[in-house]
XYZ file of C-alpha atoms in Angstrom:
681
model
C 1.262 -20.511 -3.956
C -2.356 -21.473 -3.815
C -4.892 -21.290 -7.077
C -7.215 -19.248 -4.969
C -4.945 -16.086 -4.589
C -4.345 -15.756 -8.307
C -3.730 -11.985 -9.382
C -7.323 -12.346 -11.159
C -9.525 -13.613 -8.393
C -7.973 -10.751 -6.068
C -8.775 -8.224 -8.611
C -12.227 -9.270 -8.957
C -12.697 -8.609 -5.156
C -12.505 -4.620 -5.663
C -13.872 -4.591 -9.225
C -17.064 -6.575 -8.690
C -18.238 -3.741 -6.222
C -16.868 -1.080 -8.571
C -18.776 -2.409 -11.660
C -21.954 -2.641 -9.324
C -21.759 1.205 -8.329
C -20.903 2.248 -12.173
C -24.055 0.605 -13.561
C -26.311 1.710 -10.329
C -24.704 5.490 -10.748
C -24.878 5.696 -14.397
C -27.248 3.800 -15.643
C -29.603 3.749 -12.902
C -32.687 5.070 -14.592
C -32.594 2.453 -17.416
C -31.892 -0.489 -15.067
C -34.768 0.543 -12.492
C -34.781 0.340 -8.412
C -34.539 -3.807 -9.021
C -31.751 -3.538 -11.486
C -29.697 -1.293 -9.584
C -29.841 -3.331 -6.184
C -29.285 -6.517 -8.086
C -26.302 -5.494 -9.752
C -24.735 -3.953 -6.417
C -25.719 -6.848 -4.016
C -24.239 -9.284 -6.943
C -21.046 -7.212 -6.959
C -20.731 -7.658 -3.376
C -21.386 -11.083 -3.154
C -18.648 -12.097 -5.640
C -16.592 -10.186 -3.270
C -17.594 -11.983 -0.540
C -17.167 -15.221 -1.775
C -14.047 -14.650 -3.177
C -12.839 -13.061 0.119
C -14.247 -15.996 1.899
C -11.959 -18.474 -0.450
C -8.755 -16.354 0.234
C -9.224 -16.357 4.216
C -9.505 -19.828 3.906
C -6.633 -20.423 1.728
C -4.488 -18.173 4.097
C -5.626 -19.611 7.281
C -5.235 -23.413 6.097
C -2.783 -23.650 3.240
C -0.884 -20.515 4.521
C -0.961 -18.831 1.242
C 0.271 -15.023 0.558
C 0.137 -13.041 -2.041
C 2.357 -9.729 -2.381
C 2.655 -8.228 -6.138
C 2.666 -5.459 -7.908
C -0.693 -5.166 -10.384
C 0.111 -2.301 -12.524
C 3.171 0.314 -12.105
C 1.676 3.918 -12.573
C 4.815 5.802 -12.969
C 8.322 5.616 -11.664
C 9.839 9.256 -10.620
C 13.603 8.814 -10.102
C 13.538 5.209 -8.786
C 10.585 5.910 -6.689
C 7.489 3.450 -7.976
C 4.004 4.669 -7.680
C 2.225 1.268 -8.112
C -0.944 -0.419 -7.548
C -0.619 -3.827 -5.696
C -1.857 -6.431 -3.611
C -0.827 -7.478 -0.101
C -2.840 -10.626 0.844
C -1.670 -12.131 4.439
C -3.762 -12.988 7.593
C -4.820 -9.469 8.409
C -5.692 -8.454 4.956
C -7.756 -11.536 4.381
C -9.799 -11.162 7.886
C -10.580 -7.057 6.669
C -11.566 -8.260 3.292
C -14.398 -10.640 4.670
C -15.568 -8.220 7.213
C -15.727 -5.706 5.061
C -17.786 -7.523 2.489
C -19.953 -9.628 4.697
C -21.229 -6.480 6.386
C -21.407 -4.656 3.210
C -23.589 -7.532 1.523
C -25.647 -7.484 5.046
C -26.280 -3.442 4.390
C -27.095 -3.884 0.499
C -29.813 -6.511 1.746
C -31.070 -4.362 4.345
C -31.205 -0.989 1.910
C -33.815 -3.209 0.022
C -36.352 -2.583 2.935
C -35.051 0.456 4.674
C -34.763 2.829 1.703
C -37.700 1.319 -0.456
C -39.459 4.707 -0.898
C -36.685 6.939 -1.312
C -36.459 8.811 -4.524
C -32.254 8.331 -4.324
C -32.800 4.465 -4.259
C -30.547 4.003 -7.580
C -27.913 6.517 -6.162
C -27.450 5.136 -2.844
C -26.790 1.973 -4.219
C -23.957 3.317 -6.338
C -22.582 5.016 -3.348
C -22.457 2.114 -0.870
C -20.942 -0.501 -3.473
C -18.561 2.391 -4.525
C -17.801 2.557 -0.593
C -16.803 -1.331 -0.601
C -14.710 -0.640 -3.299
C -12.671 1.946 -1.943
C -12.434 -0.334 1.696
C -11.417 -3.275 -0.330
C -8.610 -1.036 -2.143
C -7.324 0.346 1.257
C -7.228 -3.039 3.084
C -5.529 -4.767 0.132
C -3.026 -2.281 -0.799
C 0.803 -3.403 -0.349
C 2.209 0.137 -0.487
C 1.685 3.619 0.739
C 0.476 5.495 -2.229
C -2.756 2.917 -2.548
C -3.287 3.338 1.002
C -3.907 6.998 0.661
C -5.756 6.714 -2.310
C -8.182 4.174 -0.582
C -8.187 6.538 2.037
C -9.449 9.344 0.755
C -11.777 7.688 -1.544
C -13.993 6.323 1.577
C -13.605 9.602 2.939
C -14.918 11.332 -0.321
C -17.927 8.439 -0.129
C -18.398 8.983 3.619
C -19.210 12.707 2.494
C -21.724 11.820 -0.131
C -23.396 9.580 2.109
C -23.466 11.498 5.036
C -25.254 14.434 2.910
C -27.275 11.822 0.821
C -30.447 13.909 1.771
C -28.846 16.990 0.299
C -32.090 19.468 0.392
C -31.738 18.584 4.571
C -29.501 21.658 6.326
C -28.387 19.813 9.033
C -27.025 17.008 6.581
C -24.759 19.237 4.597
C -23.387 21.053 7.778
C -22.705 17.141 9.042
C -20.912 16.186 5.889
C -18.999 19.425 5.624
C -17.927 18.660 9.277
C -16.785 15.149 8.532
C -14.760 16.277 5.622
C -13.275 19.098 7.188
C -12.277 17.423 10.149
C -10.851 14.430 8.442
C -8.587 16.984 6.204
C -6.684 17.777 9.504
C -6.052 14.437 10.395
C -5.299 13.394 6.591
C -2.984 16.673 6.532
C -1.024 14.490 9.807
C -1.395 11.475 7.799
C 0.106 12.615 4.432
C 2.948 14.231 6.486
C 4.042 10.809 8.120
C 3.934 9.017 4.707
C 5.925 11.902 3.190
C 8.852 11.541 5.953
C 9.022 7.950 5.335
C 9.246 8.161 1.851
C 11.839 10.811 2.080
C 14.130 8.656 4.643
C 13.307 5.085 3.189
C 13.159 5.643 -0.297
C 9.885 3.490 -1.305
C 6.110 3.722 -1.219
C 6.236 -0.124 -0.424
C 5.305 -1.678 2.741
C 7.834 -4.664 2.598
C 10.556 -2.372 1.703
C 10.051 0.623 4.066
C 9.395 -2.380 6.817
C 13.022 -3.542 5.874
C 14.570 -0.586 6.374
C 12.397 0.201 10.190
C 15.887 -0.321 12.249
C 17.826 2.281 10.084
C 14.737 4.739 9.909
C 14.782 4.659 13.980
C 18.404 5.905 13.899
C 17.787 9.203 12.595
C 17.255 12.297 14.434
C 15.807 15.606 13.952
C 17.290 18.929 16.023
C 14.386 19.623 18.311
C 13.079 22.927 17.049
C 12.575 24.726 20.422
C 13.526 22.531 23.407
C 14.845 19.543 24.867
C 16.518 16.220 23.092
C 16.689 15.501 19.316
C 13.481 14.172 18.054
C 13.445 10.583 16.348
C 12.327 10.703 12.986
C 10.473 7.668 13.363
C 8.867 8.958 16.294
C 7.245 12.190 14.578
C 6.530 9.815 11.453
C 4.658 7.322 13.619
C 2.230 10.281 15.324
C 1.739 11.986 12.116
C 0.336 8.717 10.638
C -1.522 8.038 13.605
C -3.366 11.680 13.546
C -4.459 10.633 10.548
C -5.979 7.315 12.326
C -7.237 10.007 14.962
C -9.339 11.946 11.964
C -10.533 8.293 10.107
C -11.340 6.614 13.407
C -12.566 9.652 15.011
C -10.266 9.688 18.242
C -10.224 12.608 20.680
C -10.255 15.667 19.797
C -10.877 14.556 16.039
C -13.972 12.750 16.994
C -16.796 15.517 16.682
C -17.511 14.538 13.058
C -18.902 10.976 13.845
C -21.841 11.877 16.053
C -23.294 14.096 13.334
C -22.807 11.738 10.506
C -25.734 10.090 11.905
C -27.697 12.666 9.707
C -27.291 10.036 6.835
C -29.446 7.015 6.056
C -29.396 4.569 8.678
C -27.617 1.788 6.754
C -24.746 3.679 6.193
C -24.324 4.353 9.956
C -23.925 0.603 10.386
C -21.379 0.306 7.325
C -19.374 3.128 7.377
C -19.230 4.532 11.004
C -19.298 1.520 13.180
C -17.851 -2.054 10.764
C -15.705 -0.360 8.465
C -14.519 3.002 7.605
C -13.941 4.038 11.055
C -11.881 1.137 11.545
C -9.272 1.951 8.871
C -7.142 3.773 11.002
C -7.123 0.765 13.339
C -6.142 -1.084 10.641
C -3.039 1.218 9.452
C -1.468 1.662 12.848
C -1.375 -2.497 12.548
C -0.042 -2.809 9.248
C 2.696 -0.394 10.456
C 3.372 -2.279 13.482
C 7.434 -2.816 12.508
C 7.410 1.265 12.753
C 5.082 1.887 15.459
C 7.127 -0.824 17.576
C 10.387 0.870 17.577
C 8.621 3.924 19.260
C 7.588 4.144 22.748
C 6.894 7.594 22.593
C 4.313 7.209 19.592
C 2.865 4.154 21.721
C 2.398 6.626 24.967
C 0.755 8.960 22.623
C -2.080 6.358 21.067
C -2.628 4.994 24.695
C -3.290 8.575 25.933
C -5.815 9.210 23.208
C -7.010 5.863 23.152
C -8.012 6.299 26.622
C -9.471 9.732 26.295
C -11.424 8.451 23.753
C -12.762 5.332 25.265
C -13.849 6.579 28.820
C -15.208 10.313 28.020
C -16.891 9.607 24.808
C -18.987 6.671 26.790
C -20.200 9.364 29.020
C -21.506 11.388 26.280
C -23.894 8.128 25.426
C -25.413 8.481 28.764
C -27.360 11.527 27.887
C -28.121 10.562 24.359
C -32.208 10.403 23.315
C -31.716 9.473 19.973
C -31.192 6.166 19.484
C -28.574 6.373 16.402
C -26.639 8.573 18.377
C -26.612 6.427 21.385
C -24.871 3.638 19.334
C -22.897 6.461 17.518
C -21.117 7.392 20.880
C -21.125 3.784 21.492
C -18.947 3.293 18.547
C -16.324 5.985 19.633
C -16.104 4.617 23.228
C -15.459 1.288 21.496
C -12.970 2.610 18.978
C -11.141 4.051 21.805
C -10.567 0.355 23.227
C -9.431 -0.663 20.014
C -6.283 2.192 19.773
C -5.556 1.650 23.414
C -4.851 -1.968 22.608
C -2.496 -0.943 19.588
C -0.857 1.429 22.156
C 0.007 -1.684 24.690
C 1.278 -3.449 21.310
C -1.460 -6.009 21.494
C -2.149 -5.233 18.002
C -3.463 -8.355 17.071
C -6.392 -8.250 19.984
C -7.263 -4.554 18.692
C -8.125 -6.097 15.059
C -9.774 -9.208 16.937
C -12.324 -6.553 18.709
C -12.150 -4.608 15.274
C -14.074 -8.102 13.749
C -16.326 -8.900 16.556
C -17.240 -5.055 17.121
C -17.901 -5.069 13.205
C -20.506 -7.533 13.478
C -22.140 -6.585 16.892
C -22.057 -2.985 16.155
C -23.687 -3.263 12.618
C -26.162 -5.232 14.184
C -27.095 -2.880 16.587
C -27.049 -0.179 14.474
C -29.299 -1.878 12.008
C -31.457 -2.902 14.639
C -31.966 0.631 15.649
C -32.948 1.488 12.092
C -35.785 -1.519 12.392
C -36.840 0.464 15.055
C -36.871 3.749 13.540
C -39.005 2.385 10.698
C -41.415 0.368 13.137
C -42.092 3.988 15.091
C -42.557 5.558 11.702
C -39.019 7.668 11.835
C -39.462 8.821 15.255
C -35.892 8.475 16.589
C -36.407 9.166 20.114
C -36.037 6.983 22.706
C -38.030 8.260 25.408
C -41.326 8.140 22.821
C -40.879 4.374 22.758
C -41.310 1.645 25.105
C -42.648 -1.868 25.511
C -41.219 -2.466 21.737
C -40.856 -6.093 22.269
C -43.971 -7.208 22.085
C -44.363 -5.535 18.629
C -40.848 -6.160 17.125
C -39.644 -9.914 18.597
C -36.867 -10.142 15.857
C -35.800 -6.713 16.311
C -35.818 -6.912 20.109
C -34.348 -10.137 20.366
C -31.335 -9.679 18.170
C -30.794 -6.178 20.063
C -30.313 -8.102 23.235
C -27.801 -10.130 21.801
C -26.097 -7.409 20.359
C -26.177 -5.332 23.404
C -24.538 -8.447 25.681
C -21.961 -8.913 23.255
C -21.242 -4.923 23.113
C -21.058 -5.047 26.995
C -18.517 -8.391 26.924
C -20.773 -10.864 28.389
C -18.677 -14.214 28.671
C -19.142 -16.611 26.052
C -20.243 -13.893 23.689
C -18.159 -12.383 20.854
C -17.226 -8.865 22.410
C -16.330 -10.625 25.697
C -13.206 -12.296 24.542
C -12.140 -8.960 22.688
C -12.526 -6.263 25.441
C -11.219 -8.458 27.981
C -8.427 -9.401 26.175
C -7.649 -5.767 25.840
C -8.453 -4.649 29.252
C -5.925 -7.414 30.053
C -3.394 -6.330 27.704
C -3.468 -2.775 28.599
C -2.922 -4.437 32.724
C -0.068 -6.319 31.413
C 1.596 -3.102 29.389
C 4.625 -1.974 31.179
C 4.666 1.845 29.268
C 4.196 4.957 31.625
C 0.687 5.981 30.270
C -0.529 2.338 30.735
C -2.141 2.638 34.385
C -4.217 5.349 32.766
C -5.704 4.178 30.123
C -6.395 0.809 32.393
C -7.844 2.934 34.867
C -10.281 4.376 32.010
C -10.869 1.187 30.191
C -11.914 -0.736 33.492
C -14.578 2.395 34.324
C -15.499 2.214 30.732
C -16.973 -1.299 31.232
C -19.442 0.159 34.012
C -20.247 3.173 31.714
C -20.683 0.807 28.411
C -23.011 -1.565 29.948
C -25.072 1.702 31.369
C -25.943 3.337 28.325
C -26.277 0.472 26.326
C -29.248 -1.338 28.416
C -30.419 2.205 29.434
C -31.375 2.667 25.853
C -32.322 -0.755 25.416
C -34.779 -1.059 28.243
C -35.783 2.714 27.223
C -37.051 0.994 23.791
C -38.147 -2.439 24.515
C -39.705 -2.454 28.085
C -41.491 -0.363 30.405
C -44.178 1.648 29.614
C -45.739 2.218 25.761
C -45.150 5.897 25.206
C -45.876 5.930 21.850
C -49.854 5.747 22.008
C -51.699 8.942 21.583
C -49.252 10.602 20.030
C -48.884 10.940 16.427
C -45.852 10.049 14.592
C -43.419 12.430 12.786
C -45.522 12.989 9.400
C -48.534 10.737 10.175
C -50.998 13.503 11.348
C -54.413 12.032 11.815
C -54.481 8.628 10.604
C -56.282 6.432 12.702
C -57.067 2.936 12.744
C -60.874 1.278 13.488
C -60.670 2.087 16.738
C -59.548 5.693 16.854
C -55.963 5.080 17.871
C -52.604 6.107 16.032
C -50.957 2.786 14.258
C -48.782 0.919 16.787
C -45.145 0.156 15.763
C -44.499 -3.112 13.591
C -41.870 -5.416 12.916
C -39.915 -4.728 9.671
C -39.622 -6.975 6.444
C -37.540 -9.780 5.885
C -34.881 -7.658 4.011
C -34.362 -5.906 7.457
C -34.700 -8.531 9.800
C -32.551 -11.300 7.675
C -29.558 -9.318 7.953
C -30.340 -8.761 11.659
C -30.244 -12.554 12.234
C -27.197 -13.043 10.155
C -25.145 -10.683 11.978
C -26.745 -12.028 15.423
C -24.738 -15.319 14.476
C -20.943 -13.942 14.479
C -21.970 -11.469 17.594
C -22.509 -14.385 19.529
C -19.911 -16.987 18.345
C -16.970 -15.638 16.064
C -15.333 -14.425 19.668
C -15.317 -18.089 20.731
C -14.361 -19.772 17.264
C -11.248 -17.565 16.664
C -9.809 -16.387 19.598
C -7.190 -18.944 19.740
C -6.294 -18.653 16.295
C -6.300 -15.144 15.959
C -4.641 -13.914 19.467
C -2.341 -16.982 20.207
C -2.021 -18.841 16.790
C 0.136 -17.778 13.867
C -2.794 -16.371 12.146
C -1.103 -12.986 11.903
C 2.647 -14.190 12.250
C 3.957 -12.473 9.187
C 1.479 -9.151 9.122
C 2.157 -8.035 12.616
C 5.550 -7.487 14.224
C 5.955 -7.041 18.066
C 9.413 -6.497 19.957
C 8.560 -8.803 22.259
C 11.995 -7.836 24.789
C 10.217 -4.281 25.449
C 6.422 -4.981 25.041
C 5.121 -7.403 27.073
C 1.180 -7.676 26.679
C 0.935 -10.423 24.133
C 3.418 -12.587 26.058
C 1.383 -12.569 29.465
C -1.916 -13.162 27.583
C -0.379 -16.050 25.891
C 0.636 -17.501 29.412
C -2.433 -17.076 31.041
C -4.685 -18.118 27.971
C -5.953 -21.857 28.274
C -9.282 -22.347 25.921
C -11.938 -19.928 25.458
C -14.581 -21.771 27.677
C -12.054 -21.485 30.261
C -11.414 -17.762 30.027
C -15.279 -17.255 29.876
C -15.627 -19.385 33.253
C -12.940 -17.346 34.560
C -14.594 -13.894 33.569
C -17.539 -14.792 35.770
C -15.619 -13.803 38.601
C -13.178 -11.105 37.139
C -14.021 -7.495 37.825
C -14.884 -6.313 34.168
C -18.021 -8.956 34.410
C -19.091 -7.719 38.015
C -18.708 -3.561 36.427
C -20.820 -4.641 33.450
C -23.452 -6.622 35.592
C -23.519 -3.296 37.703
C -23.957 -1.202 34.643
C -27.096 -3.211 33.599
C -28.451 -3.584 37.391
C -28.458 0.348 37.467
C -29.687 0.897 34.124
C -32.601 -1.219 35.040
C -33.437 0.235 38.171
C -32.645 3.700 36.905
C -35.215 3.334 33.935
C -37.680 0.731 34.699
C -38.027 0.568 38.652
C -37.139 4.355 39.709
C -37.512 7.057 37.039
C -37.202 9.428 39.758
C -33.323 8.697 40.411
C -32.060 9.743 37.394
C -34.329 12.637 37.104
C -33.138 13.671 40.657
C -29.474 13.264 39.311
C -30.008 15.569 36.549
C -31.103 18.131 38.915
C -28.432 18.113 41.350
C -25.790 17.438 38.568
C -27.183 20.239 36.652
C -23.783 21.615 35.432
C -22.099 18.348 34.895
C -25.041 17.459 32.577
C -24.986 20.739 30.325
C -21.227 19.785 30.070
C -22.103 16.458 28.605
C -25.168 17.947 26.902
C -22.779 20.287 24.781
C -20.250 17.376 24.190
C -17.539 19.052 26.308
C -17.854 22.108 24.594
C -15.744 20.893 21.781
C -17.930 22.357 19.091
C -18.088 25.504 20.208
C -14.208 25.460 20.826
C -13.387 24.236 17.195
C -15.930 26.909 15.663
C -15.135 29.748 17.860
C -11.441 29.322 19.126
C -9.832 26.937 16.427
C -11.577 27.550 13.351
C -11.674 31.737 14.272
C -8.122 31.256 14.631
C -7.876 30.003 11.368
C -10.098 32.225 9.488
C -8.033 34.790 11.269
C -4.708 33.459 9.880
C -6.570 33.092 6.541
C -7.522 36.706 6.695
C -4.698 37.984 7.880
C -2.534 36.406 5.147
C -4.592 37.768 2.429
C -4.570 41.278 3.741
C -1.230 41.588 4.215
C 0.528 38.984 2.031
C -1.939 39.200 -1.029
C -3.468 42.265 -0.951
C -0.659 44.303 1.019
C 2.571 42.472 -0.230
C 1.938 40.555 -3.660
C -0.859 42.965 -4.939
C 0.597 45.827 -3.532
C 4.284 46.058 -3.388
C 5.318 43.376 -5.732
C 2.234 43.911 -8.791
C 1.137 47.349 -8.208
C 4.356 48.673 -7.089
C 6.028 47.341 -10.302
C 3.252 48.546 -12.527
C 3.351 52.376 -10.664
C 7.397 51.820 -11.209
C 6.729 51.713 -14.819
C 4.281 54.039 -15.056
C 6.692 56.855 -13.265
C 9.462 55.530 -15.423
C 7.164 56.203 -18.688
C 5.844 59.784 -17.464
C 9.547 60.596 -17.635
C 10.510 59.136 -21.058
C 7.230 61.103 -22.089
C 8.727 64.471 -20.868
C 11.970 63.602 -22.615
C 11.126 62.051 -25.936
C 9.069 65.518 -27.543
C 9.252 64.811 -30.854
C 10.900 68.296 -31.911
C 13.939 68.264 -33.683
C 15.506 71.319 -32.249
C 15.031 69.397 -28.729
C 16.778 66.547 -30.022
C 19.508 68.642 -31.511
C 20.070 70.377 -28.254
C 20.526 67.282 -26.561
C 22.840 65.716 -28.975
C 24.895 68.558 -28.389
C 24.787 68.878 -24.728
C 25.559 64.927 -24.899
C 28.460 65.218 -26.943
C 29.834 68.163 -24.682
C 29.702 66.037 -21.402
C 30.942 63.331 -23.361
C 34.127 65.263 -24.356
C 34.277 66.636 -21.318
C 34.502 63.198 -19.408
C 36.901 61.911 -21.524
C 39.406 65.043 -21.499
C 38.715 65.832 -17.574
C 42.426 64.099 -17.187
C 43.634 66.630 -18.616
C 42.187 69.511 -18.042
C 40.711 69.252 -14.769
C 43.604 70.032 -12.837
C 44.394 73.442 -14.817
C 40.593 73.998 -14.251
C 40.652 73.837 -10.484
C 44.063 75.750 -10.305
C 42.236 78.736 -12.163
C 39.284 78.317 -9.952
C 41.677 78.526 -7.027
C 41.094 75.095 -5.397
């Protein structure tokens, strides 16, 4: 075992950010602003350095780690433990989480410099990093669930960070409740696996996968018996639908933009929302045995990839455009999972983490430069004033739309090819969705890019929010400005992997043995990765071939269309908006999903709760059982009060009557016949 994978070094990875979070959170006033950001950045830096060393050891030396660190309790043989499993999948996730978190921590110094909750914010994002690392490093489902819930909790705290803002409080409650729906399915899935597998440990559960696949449930209403493993996998994926914002549990993510921009990059682009993708990949030995679950995943992912992309087209808030882009890209990752191309899904997870964090932080830089105006219609021509932000955002956008040689090209095109190679019934629908999604992604990405950085400057002679009448010496409002180095440095550092990471790692991650013991595929049933391996030669050949492929021309068409619509002839989109008004209304109302949730699903839940309360609680429990039993006791007590008078003559009479009655009962067998004869019976 390599020295780099010692238990103590691995323990330092999650604990270093935790120490930073505790110091900044509980001793923020004592250490001050500089102390808070120093200790948290140092903690995440330590975690990143050890993660990078771990990745090198795993990739080069083939080192692995799978041990229990601490046994919490043992319930009849069911062990509840804290433990780490480090393989290629874990090491890659550790590096992504810590690197993006480090960039966000540095960026936050500039973005939040005037915020009174500065220390609290650093504490939260460092605590989030700890929670996410515990999730990805776990070797058992209990620790996975702990990390799963912890990132949800910190997400709740961060979305509602500005707790005096009503929209932020509504958004964090919405995120919390929607994720509870997903987590209910998630814990049911874990419960089924534990009930039938007898263990919370990954390795032990995976070893019993074939046995679990033989267990069936009687169908509750119709049809043939249900496979227990299919039910468990679908329940697990419902958890992923909540955390990774898949339709219809996606509704929380766009509203989460109410939180400060750095958390949009950290939580809702690069790390937390990818937890569901990671979880399904980790559980590949189980999902591979259920085509039902894989088809379900394909359909949900395809719907999310395409229809969330459509919503990005009509957004005018710069952060919300990027948020819907995240939803769509998460749909692409989910589609790859359904096609049994798990390595492609996490490859896209990795490349997407870099360029989407770049785009979110670039949007934040624009917001700073625009004095916190987020409406892209009030921008234009910013490239002259914010050259670093402009150039890095261009690189991020090119990566997002899958431009050959950029990182997004290698992962996104691999997803499209994998779905095309899949033989599952839902694959045709999924392929159509991801192909159309290429054009949609390019169109909304460059719509935002052109409206923000090019064309007519729309910010002159308009006061920025909160600026009122502050003018410069010429009587005009302050022009946008480039952000400080603590903001632009992370943009540059994220732009580098956004361009090159796909080219450098595709061969190792997809067609090497990097994930050999982390991902399991039944190649005789699911052929996608095998067909991809046959077609792949080297990353340069793939890029050259990509120049003549359908996705490239669709992406190019999306960019050209956006250029014509928003820089050359802006009257065209205005005309489409008038002609297609009913469709625009549907998109503006986000397919009425919020209305359905609030007025149908939530109303039904409230109605059910009210019924259970009034009929079950008030009527049966309080009324019949508690109040009824109290009434019965009261009635019996009333009768007893009438008998127990306290008068001696009454007690004597009762005793005499009792004796007569007792004697009559005892002598009746003898005197009864004579009495009946005298009476003439």
